[in-house]
PDB file of C-alpha atoms in Angstrom:
ATOM      1  CA  SER T1143       0.000   0.000   0.000  1.00  0.00           C
ATOM      2  CA  HIS T1144       0.992   3.638  -0.392  1.00  0.00           C
ATOM      3  CA  THR T1145       1.309   4.258   3.364  1.00  0.00           C
ATOM      4  CA  GLN T1146       3.529   1.194   3.702  1.00  0.00           C
ATOM      5  CA  GLU T1147       5.806   2.497   0.903  1.00  0.00           C
ATOM      6  CA  VAL T1148       6.052   5.874   2.611  1.00  0.00           C
ATOM      7  CA  SER T1149       6.955   4.279   5.942  1.00  0.00           C
ATOM      8  CA  VAL T1150       9.567   2.049   4.293  1.00  0.00           C
ATOM      9  CA  ALA T1151      11.111   5.100   2.625  1.00  0.00           C
ATOM     10  CA  ARG T1152      11.028   6.992   5.926  1.00  0.00           C
ATOM     11  CA  ASP T1153      12.629   4.101   7.818  1.00  0.00           C
ATOM     12  CA  HIS T1154      15.521   4.096   5.402  1.00  0.00           C
ATOM     13  CA  SER T1155      15.549   7.905   4.926  1.00  0.00           C
ATOM     14  CA  THR T1156      17.117   7.432   1.474  1.00  0.00           C
ATOM     15  CA  PRO T1157      14.460   6.481  -1.054  1.00  0.00           C
ATOM     16  CA  ILE T1158      15.712   5.111  -4.354  1.00  0.00           C
ATOM     17  CA  PRO T1159      15.527   7.816  -7.059  1.00  0.00           C
ATOM     18  CA  ALA T1160      12.856   6.917  -9.636  1.00  0.00           C
ATOM     19  CA  ALA T1161      15.414   7.034 -12.470  1.00  0.00           C
ATOM     20  CA  LEU T1162      17.293   4.147 -10.835  1.00  0.00           C
ATOM     21  CA  ALA T1163      14.256   2.185  -9.654  1.00  0.00           C
ATOM     22  CA  GLN T1164      12.936   1.965 -13.235  1.00  0.00           C
ATOM     23  CA  VAL T1165      16.009   0.578 -15.028  1.00  0.00           C
ATOM     24  CA  PRO T1166      15.460  -2.708 -16.926  1.00  0.00           C
ATOM     25  CA  LEU T1167      15.817  -5.767 -14.687  1.00  0.00           C
ATOM     26  CA  ARG T1168      16.445  -3.365 -11.763  1.00  0.00           C
ATOM     27  CA  THR T1169      20.224  -3.692 -12.254  1.00  0.00           C
ATOM     28  CA  ILE T1170      22.540  -0.673 -12.231  1.00  0.00           C
ATOM     29  CA  ARG T1171      26.231   0.154 -12.519  1.00  0.00           C
ATOM     30  CA  PRO T1172      27.788   3.299 -11.031  1.00  0.00           C
ATOM     31  CA  ARG T1173      28.075   4.827 -14.536  1.00  0.00           C
ATOM     32  CA  ASP T1174      24.300   4.407 -15.011  1.00  0.00           C
ATOM     33  CA  ALA T1175      23.723   6.599 -11.942  1.00  0.00           C
ATOM     34  CA  THR T1176      25.814   9.614 -13.018  1.00  0.00           C
ATOM     35  CA  ALA T1177      22.659  11.473 -14.138  1.00  0.00           C
ATOM     36  CA  VAL T1178      21.354  11.182 -10.559  1.00  0.00           C
ATOM     37  CA  TYR T1179      24.582  11.420  -8.524  1.00  0.00           C
ATOM     38  CA  PRO T1180      27.753  13.307  -9.570  1.00  0.00           C
ATOM     39  CA  HIS T1181      29.783  10.734  -7.533  1.00  0.00           C
ATOM     40  CA  PRO T1182      27.688   7.559  -7.731  1.00  0.00           C
ATOM     41  CA  ARG T1183      29.910   4.958  -6.019  1.00  0.00           C
ATOM     42  CA  PRO T1184      29.603   6.264  -2.414  1.00  0.00           C
ATOM     43  CA  GLN T1185      25.871   6.916  -2.947  1.00  0.00           C
ATOM     44  CA  LEU T1186      25.261   3.380  -4.205  1.00  0.00           C
ATOM     45  CA  ALA T1187      27.284   2.008  -1.271  1.00  0.00           C
ATOM     46  CA  ARG T1188      25.056   4.050   1.086  1.00  0.00           C
ATOM     47  CA  LEU T1189      21.852   2.754  -0.536  1.00  0.00           C
ATOM     48  CA  THR T1190      23.261  -0.774  -0.177  1.00  0.00           C
ATOM     49  CA  GLU T1191      23.936  -0.183   3.542  1.00  0.00           C
ATOM     50  CA  HIS T1192      20.333   1.016   3.920  1.00  0.00           C
ATOM     51  CA  GLY T1193      19.139  -2.248   2.337  1.00  0.00           C
ATOM     52  CA  LEU T1194      17.613  -0.533  -0.713  1.00  0.00           C
ATOM     53  CA  LEU T1195      20.221  -1.918  -3.125  1.00  0.00           C
ATOM     54  CA  HIS T1196      21.767  -5.390  -3.154  1.00  0.00           C
ATOM     55  CA  ARG T1197      25.359  -5.740  -4.436  1.00  0.00           C
ATOM     56  CA  LEU T1198      25.533  -8.563  -6.976  1.00  0.00           C
ATOM     57  CA  ALA T1199      29.162  -8.198  -8.054  1.00  0.00           C
ATOM     58  CA  ASP T1200      31.867  -5.574  -8.138  1.00  0.00           C
ATOM     59  CA  GLY T1201      30.194  -2.585  -9.838  1.00  0.00           C
ATOM     60  CA  TYR T1202      26.719  -4.177 -10.206  1.00  0.00           C
ATOM     61  CA  TYR T1203      23.784  -3.461  -7.907  1.00  0.00           C
ATOM     62  CA  VAL T1204      20.162  -4.522  -7.997  1.00  0.00           C
ATOM     63  CA  VAL T1205      17.204  -2.528  -6.618  1.00  0.00           C
ATOM     64  CA  VAL T1206      15.650  -4.571  -3.790  1.00  0.00           C
ATOM     65  CA  PRO T1207      11.897  -5.134  -4.343  1.00  0.00           C
ATOM     66  CA  GLN T1208       9.853  -2.810  -2.131  1.00  0.00           C
ATOM     67  CA  ASP T1209       8.257  -5.674  -0.177  1.00  0.00           C
ATOM     68  CA  MET T1210      11.669  -7.239   0.573  1.00  0.00           C
ATOM     69  CA  VAL T1211      13.384  -4.125   1.960  1.00  0.00           C
ATOM     70  CA  GLY T1212      14.619  -4.891   5.485  1.00  0.00           C
ATOM     71  CA  ARG T1213      14.421  -8.674   4.939  1.00  0.00           C
ATOM     72  CA  PRO T1214      17.100 -11.092   3.729  1.00  0.00           C
ATOM     73  CA  TRP T1215      16.753 -11.206  -0.067  1.00  0.00           C
ATOM     74  CA  ILE T1216      18.842 -12.430  -2.969  1.00  0.00           C
ATOM     75  CA  PRO T1217      17.679 -12.717  -6.608  1.00  0.00           C
ATOM     76  CA  GLY T1218      17.905 -16.065  -8.410  1.00  0.00           C
ATOM     77  CA  LEU T1219      21.173 -16.649 -10.283  1.00  0.00           C
ATOM     78  CA  GLU T1220      19.596 -16.604 -13.743  1.00  0.00           C
ATOM     79  CA  ALA T1221      17.721 -13.349 -13.061  1.00  0.00           C
ATOM     80  CA  ALA T1222      20.879 -11.784 -11.588  1.00  0.00           C
ATOM     81  CA  ALA T1223      22.915 -12.836 -14.642  1.00  0.00           C
ATOM     82  CA  ALA T1224      20.278 -11.443 -17.018  1.00  0.00           C
ATOM     83  CA  GLY T1225      20.337  -8.192 -15.014  1.00  0.00           C
ATOM     84  CA  ILE T1226      24.117  -7.889 -15.314  1.00  0.00           C
ATOM     85  CA  GLY T1227      23.988  -8.687 -19.048  1.00  0.00           C
ATOM     86  CA  THR T1228      21.210  -6.127 -19.537  1.00  0.00           C
ATOM     87  CA  ALA T1229      23.172  -3.440 -17.660  1.00  0.00           C
ATOM     88  CA  ILE T1230      26.129  -4.004 -20.011  1.00  0.00           C
ATOM     89  CA  TYR T1231      24.418  -4.531 -23.386  1.00  0.00           C
ATOM     90  CA  GLY T1232      20.742  -3.522 -23.061  1.00  0.00           C
ATOM     91  CA  ALA T1233      17.644  -5.701 -22.645  1.00  0.00           C
ATOM     92  CA  ASP T1234      17.188  -6.453 -26.369  1.00  0.00           C
ATOM     93  CA  GLU T1235      20.769  -7.590 -26.933  1.00  0.00           C
ATOM     94  CA  ILE T1236      21.095 -10.464 -24.456  1.00  0.00           C
ATOM     95  CA  VAL T1237      19.529 -13.930 -24.314  1.00  0.00           C
ATOM     96  CA  VAL T1238      19.644 -16.321 -21.365  1.00  0.00           C
ATOM     97  CA  MET T1239      20.830 -19.613 -22.919  1.00  0.00           C
ATOM     98  CA  GLY T1240      22.052 -23.161 -22.286  1.00  0.00           C
ATOM     99  CA  ILE T1241      21.755 -24.492 -18.743  1.00  0.00           C
ATOM    100  CA  SER T1242      20.363 -21.141 -17.557  1.00  0.00           C
ATOM    101  CA  ALA T1243      17.539 -21.286 -20.110  1.00  0.00           C
ATOM    102  CA  ALA T1244      16.891 -24.892 -19.014  1.00  0.00           C
ATOM    103  CA  ARG T1245      16.635 -23.643 -15.393  1.00  0.00           C
ATOM    104  CA  LEU T1246      14.140 -20.911 -16.319  1.00  0.00           C
ATOM    105  CA  HIS T1247      12.095 -23.484 -18.274  1.00  0.00           C
ATOM    106  CA  GLY T1248      11.999 -25.668 -15.135  1.00  0.00           C
ATOM    107  CA  ALA T1249      14.097 -28.476 -16.658  1.00  0.00           C
ATOM    108  CA  ILE T1250      16.905 -28.304 -14.059  1.00  0.00           C
ATOM    109  CA  PRO T1251      15.484 -28.214 -10.538  1.00  0.00           C
ATOM    110  CA  ARG T1252      18.686 -27.670  -8.533  1.00  0.00           C
ATOM    111  CA  ALA T1253      20.412 -24.292  -8.196  1.00  0.00           C
ATOM    112  CA  LEU T1254      23.578 -23.995 -10.300  1.00  0.00           C
ATOM    113  CA  ALA T1255      26.856 -22.135  -9.768  1.00  0.00           C
ATOM    114  CA  SER T1256      27.195 -20.895 -13.373  1.00  0.00           C
ATOM    115  CA  ALA T1257      24.899 -18.794 -15.528  1.00  0.00           C
ATOM    116  CA  ILE T1258      25.197 -18.541 -19.321  1.00  0.00           C
ATOM    117  CA  ILE T1259      24.198 -15.398 -21.217  1.00  0.00           C
ATOM    118  CA  ALA T1260      24.457 -14.936 -25.006  1.00  0.00           C
ATOM    119  CA  VAL T1261      25.785 -11.475 -25.885  1.00  0.00           C
ATOM    120  CA  PRO T1262      26.783  -9.655 -29.094  1.00  0.00           C
ATOM    121  CA  HIS T1263      30.410  -8.973 -28.020  1.00  0.00           C
ATOM    122  CA  GLN T1264      32.733 -11.052 -25.895  1.00  0.00           C
ATOM    123  CA  HIS T1265      32.983 -10.171 -22.189  1.00  0.00           C
ATOM    124  CA  ARG T1266      35.085 -11.695 -19.447  1.00  0.00           C
ATOM    125  CA  PRO T1267      33.239 -13.855 -16.890  1.00  0.00           C
ATOM    126  CA  ILE T1268      31.916 -11.971 -13.851  1.00  0.00           C
ATOM    127  CA  ALA T1269      32.152 -13.567 -10.397  1.00  0.00           C
ATOM    128  CA  LEU T1270      29.233 -12.712  -8.126  1.00  0.00           C
ATOM    129  CA  SER T1271      30.049 -11.355  -4.683  1.00  0.00           C
ATOM    130  CA  ASP T1272      26.801 -12.426  -2.990  1.00  0.00           C
ATOM    131  CA  ARG T1273      27.261 -16.199  -3.581  1.00  0.00           C
ATOM    132  CA  PRO T1274      29.871 -18.569  -5.040  1.00  0.00           C
ATOM    133  CA  ALA T1275      28.705 -18.287  -8.653  1.00  0.00           C
ATOM    134  CA  ILE T1276      29.939 -16.977 -11.983  1.00  0.00           C
ATOM    135  CA  VAL T1277      28.248 -15.400 -15.005  1.00  0.00           C
ATOM    136  CA  ARG T1278      29.722 -16.542 -18.338  1.00  0.00           C
ATOM    137  CA  PHE T1279      29.122 -14.696 -21.582  1.00  0.00           C
ATOM    138  CA  VAL T1280      28.969 -16.411 -24.969  1.00  0.00           C
ATOM    139  CA  LYS T1281      29.399 -14.278 -28.086  1.00  0.00           C
ATOM    140  CA  ARG T1282      26.529 -14.982 -30.519  1.00  0.00           C
ATOM    141  CA  GLN T1283      24.336 -13.253 -33.079  1.00  0.00           C
ATOM    142  CA  THR T1284      21.675 -12.769 -30.432  1.00  0.00           C
ATOM    143  CA  ALA T1285      19.017 -11.666 -32.951  1.00  0.00           C
ATOM    144  CA  GLU T1286      19.243 -15.109 -34.602  1.00  0.00           C
ATOM    145  CA  ILE T1287      18.612 -17.043 -31.376  1.00  0.00           C
ATOM    146  CA  ASP T1288      15.064 -18.409 -31.085  1.00  0.00           C
ATOM    147  CA  ALA T1289      13.988 -16.683 -27.854  1.00  0.00           C
ATOM    148  CA  GLU T1290      10.897 -15.772 -25.842  1.00  0.00           C
ATOM    149  CA  LEU T1291      10.238 -13.349 -22.986  1.00  0.00           C
ATOM    150  CA  ILE T1292      10.088 -15.006 -19.578  1.00  0.00           C
ATOM    151  CA  ARG T1293       9.281 -13.212 -16.326  1.00  0.00           C
ATOM    152  CA  THR T1294      11.874 -13.304 -13.554  1.00  0.00           C
ATOM    153  CA  GLU T1295      11.728 -11.676 -10.124  1.00  0.00           C
ATOM    154  CA  LEU T1296      13.660  -8.729 -11.620  1.00  0.00           C
ATOM    155  CA  GLY T1297      11.427  -8.358 -14.690  1.00  0.00           C
ATOM    156  CA  PRO T1298      11.019  -9.999 -18.108  1.00  0.00           C
ATOM    157  CA  THR T1299      14.078 -11.163 -20.039  1.00  0.00           C
ATOM    158  CA  LEU T1300      14.726 -12.935 -23.344  1.00  0.00           C
ATOM    159  CA  VAL T1301      15.349 -16.650 -22.879  1.00  0.00           C
ATOM    160  CA  ALA T1302      16.202 -19.273 -25.529  1.00  0.00           C
ATOM    161  CA  THR T1303      13.112 -21.360 -26.345  1.00  0.00           C
ATOM    162  CA  PRO T1304      12.983 -25.068 -25.397  1.00  0.00           C
ATOM    163  CA  GLU T1305      13.805 -25.961 -29.045  1.00  0.00           C
ATOM    164  CA  GLN T1306      16.802 -23.624 -29.152  1.00  0.00           C
ATOM    165  CA  THR T1307      17.976 -24.911 -25.762  1.00  0.00           C
ATOM    166  CA  VAL T1308      17.865 -28.543 -26.950  1.00  0.00           C
ATOM    167  CA  LEU T1309      20.258 -27.608 -29.787  1.00  0.00           C
ATOM    168  CA  ASP T1310      22.486 -25.482 -27.528  1.00  0.00           C
ATOM    169  CA  LEU T1311      22.798 -28.157 -24.823  1.00  0.00           C
ATOM    170  CA  ALA T1312      23.568 -30.856 -27.388  1.00  0.00           C
ATOM    171  CA  ARG T1313      26.171 -28.666 -29.065  1.00  0.00           C
ATOM    172  CA  ARG T1314      28.050 -27.646 -25.893  1.00  0.00           C
ATOM    173  CA  PRO T1315      26.995 -29.952 -23.032  1.00  0.00           C
ATOM    174  CA  SER T1316      29.923 -28.935 -20.798  1.00  0.00           C
ATOM    175  CA  LEU T1317      29.238 -25.183 -21.021  1.00  0.00           C
ATOM    176  CA  GLY T1318      28.500 -24.038 -17.476  1.00  0.00           C
ATOM    177  CA  ASP T1319      29.793 -27.110 -15.620  1.00  0.00           C
ATOM    178  CA  ALA T1320      26.409 -28.769 -15.151  1.00  0.00           C
ATOM    179  CA  GLU T1321      26.979 -31.902 -17.239  1.00  0.00           C
ATOM    180  CA  PRO T1322      25.247 -34.302 -14.787  1.00  0.00           C
ATOM    181  CA  ASP T1323      22.011 -32.344 -15.400  1.00  0.00           C
ATOM    182  CA  VAL T1324      22.315 -31.743 -19.131  1.00  0.00           C
ATOM    183  CA  ARG T1325      20.927 -35.000 -20.515  1.00  0.00           C
ATOM    184  CA  THR T1326      17.857 -35.066 -18.253  1.00  0.00           C
ATOM    185  CA  ALA T1327      17.215 -31.371 -18.977  1.00  0.00           C
ATOM    186  CA  LEU T1328      17.622 -31.956 -22.697  1.00  0.00           C
ATOM    187  CA  ALA T1329      15.200 -34.921 -22.608  1.00  0.00           C
ATOM    188  CA  ALA T1330      12.595 -32.865 -20.702  1.00  0.00           C
ATOM    189  CA  LEU T1331      12.900 -29.948 -23.153  1.00  0.00           C
ATOM    190  CA  TYR T1332      12.895 -32.258 -26.192  1.00  0.00           C
ATOM    191  CA  ALA T1333       9.627 -33.873 -24.985  1.00  0.00           C
ATOM    192  CA  ARG T1334       8.025 -30.427 -24.861  1.00  0.00           C
ATOM    193  CA  SER T1335       9.508 -29.149 -28.150  1.00  0.00           C
ATOM    194  CA  ASP T1336       7.700 -28.679 -31.441  1.00  0.00           C
ATOM    195  CA  LYS T1337       9.621 -31.233 -33.559  1.00  0.00           C
ATOM    196  CA  ASN T1338       9.018 -29.337 -36.855  1.00  0.00           C
ATOM    197  CA  ARG T1339      10.286 -26.124 -35.271  1.00  0.00           C
ATOM    198  CA  LEU T1340      13.300 -28.002 -33.897  1.00  0.00           C
ATOM    199  CA  ARG T1341      14.217 -29.314 -37.365  1.00  0.00           C
ATOM    200  CA  GLU T1342      13.688 -25.877 -38.947  1.00  0.00           C
ATOM    201  CA  LEU T1343      15.996 -24.272 -36.383  1.00  0.00           C
ATOM    202  CA  ALA T1344      18.632 -26.986 -36.726  1.00  0.00           C
ATOM    203  CA  THR T1345      18.603 -26.574 -40.508  1.00  0.00           C
ATOM    204  CA  GLY T1346      18.638 -22.767 -40.430  1.00  0.00           C
ATOM    205  CA  GLN T1347      21.409 -22.623 -37.816  1.00  0.00           C
ATOM    206  CA  ARG T1348      23.433 -25.495 -39.349  1.00  0.00           C
ATOM    207  CA  ARG T1349      22.934 -27.497 -36.177  1.00  0.00           C
ATOM    208  CA  LEU T1350      21.728 -30.793 -37.662  1.00  0.00           C
ATOM    209  CA  ALA T1351      24.626 -32.641 -35.981  1.00  0.00           C
ATOM    210  CA  SER T1352      23.498 -31.186 -32.631  1.00  0.00           C
ATOM    211  CA  LEU T1353      19.921 -32.298 -33.326  1.00  0.00           C
ATOM    212  CA  ARG T1354      21.094 -35.837 -34.170  1.00  0.00           C
ATOM    213  CA  ARG T1355      23.139 -35.964 -30.963  1.00  0.00           C
ATOM    214  CA  ALA T1356      20.148 -34.725 -28.919  1.00  0.00           C
ATOM    215  CA  GLU T1357      17.872 -37.355 -30.472  1.00  0.00           C
ATOM    216  CA  ALA T1358      20.442 -40.103 -29.865  1.00  0.00           C
ATOM    217  CA  TRP T1359      20.685 -39.124 -26.178  1.00  0.00           C
ATOM    218  CA  VAL T1360      16.914 -38.954 -25.790  1.00  0.00           C
ATOM    219  CA  HIS T1361      16.386 -42.361 -27.400  1.00  0.00           C
ATOM    220  CA  ALA T1362      19.264 -43.930 -25.446  1.00  0.00           C
ATOM    221  CA  GLY T1363      17.708 -42.729 -22.204  1.00  0.00           C
ATOM    222  CA  SER T1364      14.133 -43.766 -22.978  1.00  0.00           C
TER     223      SER T1364
END
């Protein structure tokens, strides 16, 4: 409610400026805050101390949801990784892929320690500071990835479709160090895939070998 929001802001005496609260996937870097603060780093550190921002990694902060201010809160790894990717490249230029897409599609139940984000230009991996996990970036023509918008706790983000993820997992099963989960995830996503769409994608992306490998794994496991 409005009164609750006012009291939360009063408790913390430093409300988040609207310009920061409205960034895509709620994730900001100090350079994104220069329009609001001439010297953003100490201000962002102060907002973090007040519990209004959560520090994901060196130089990356996420706006804590209003109803979680003052409580222990940490965003899911895949949402956090999408937020970091979005802060660097923009929301339309990144796609959550591979094991991270499988997680967001519900095909890998356990939490992972790596997140995989497709991006238009190479970027070094980023280690998170709020948990032992790493965000890895894969350079791809992101516009050519078959993707759909999926809601996360930080907002909607582009995620590779089940069909695209089948091909990606079969092509690079070790990407993201989750190999024990890859075959079961692939089988679950394959079962839910549109087989015509899968073949179209594999043909268009020259991934027929990946499709054959995926089908061999699925049939071997059934």
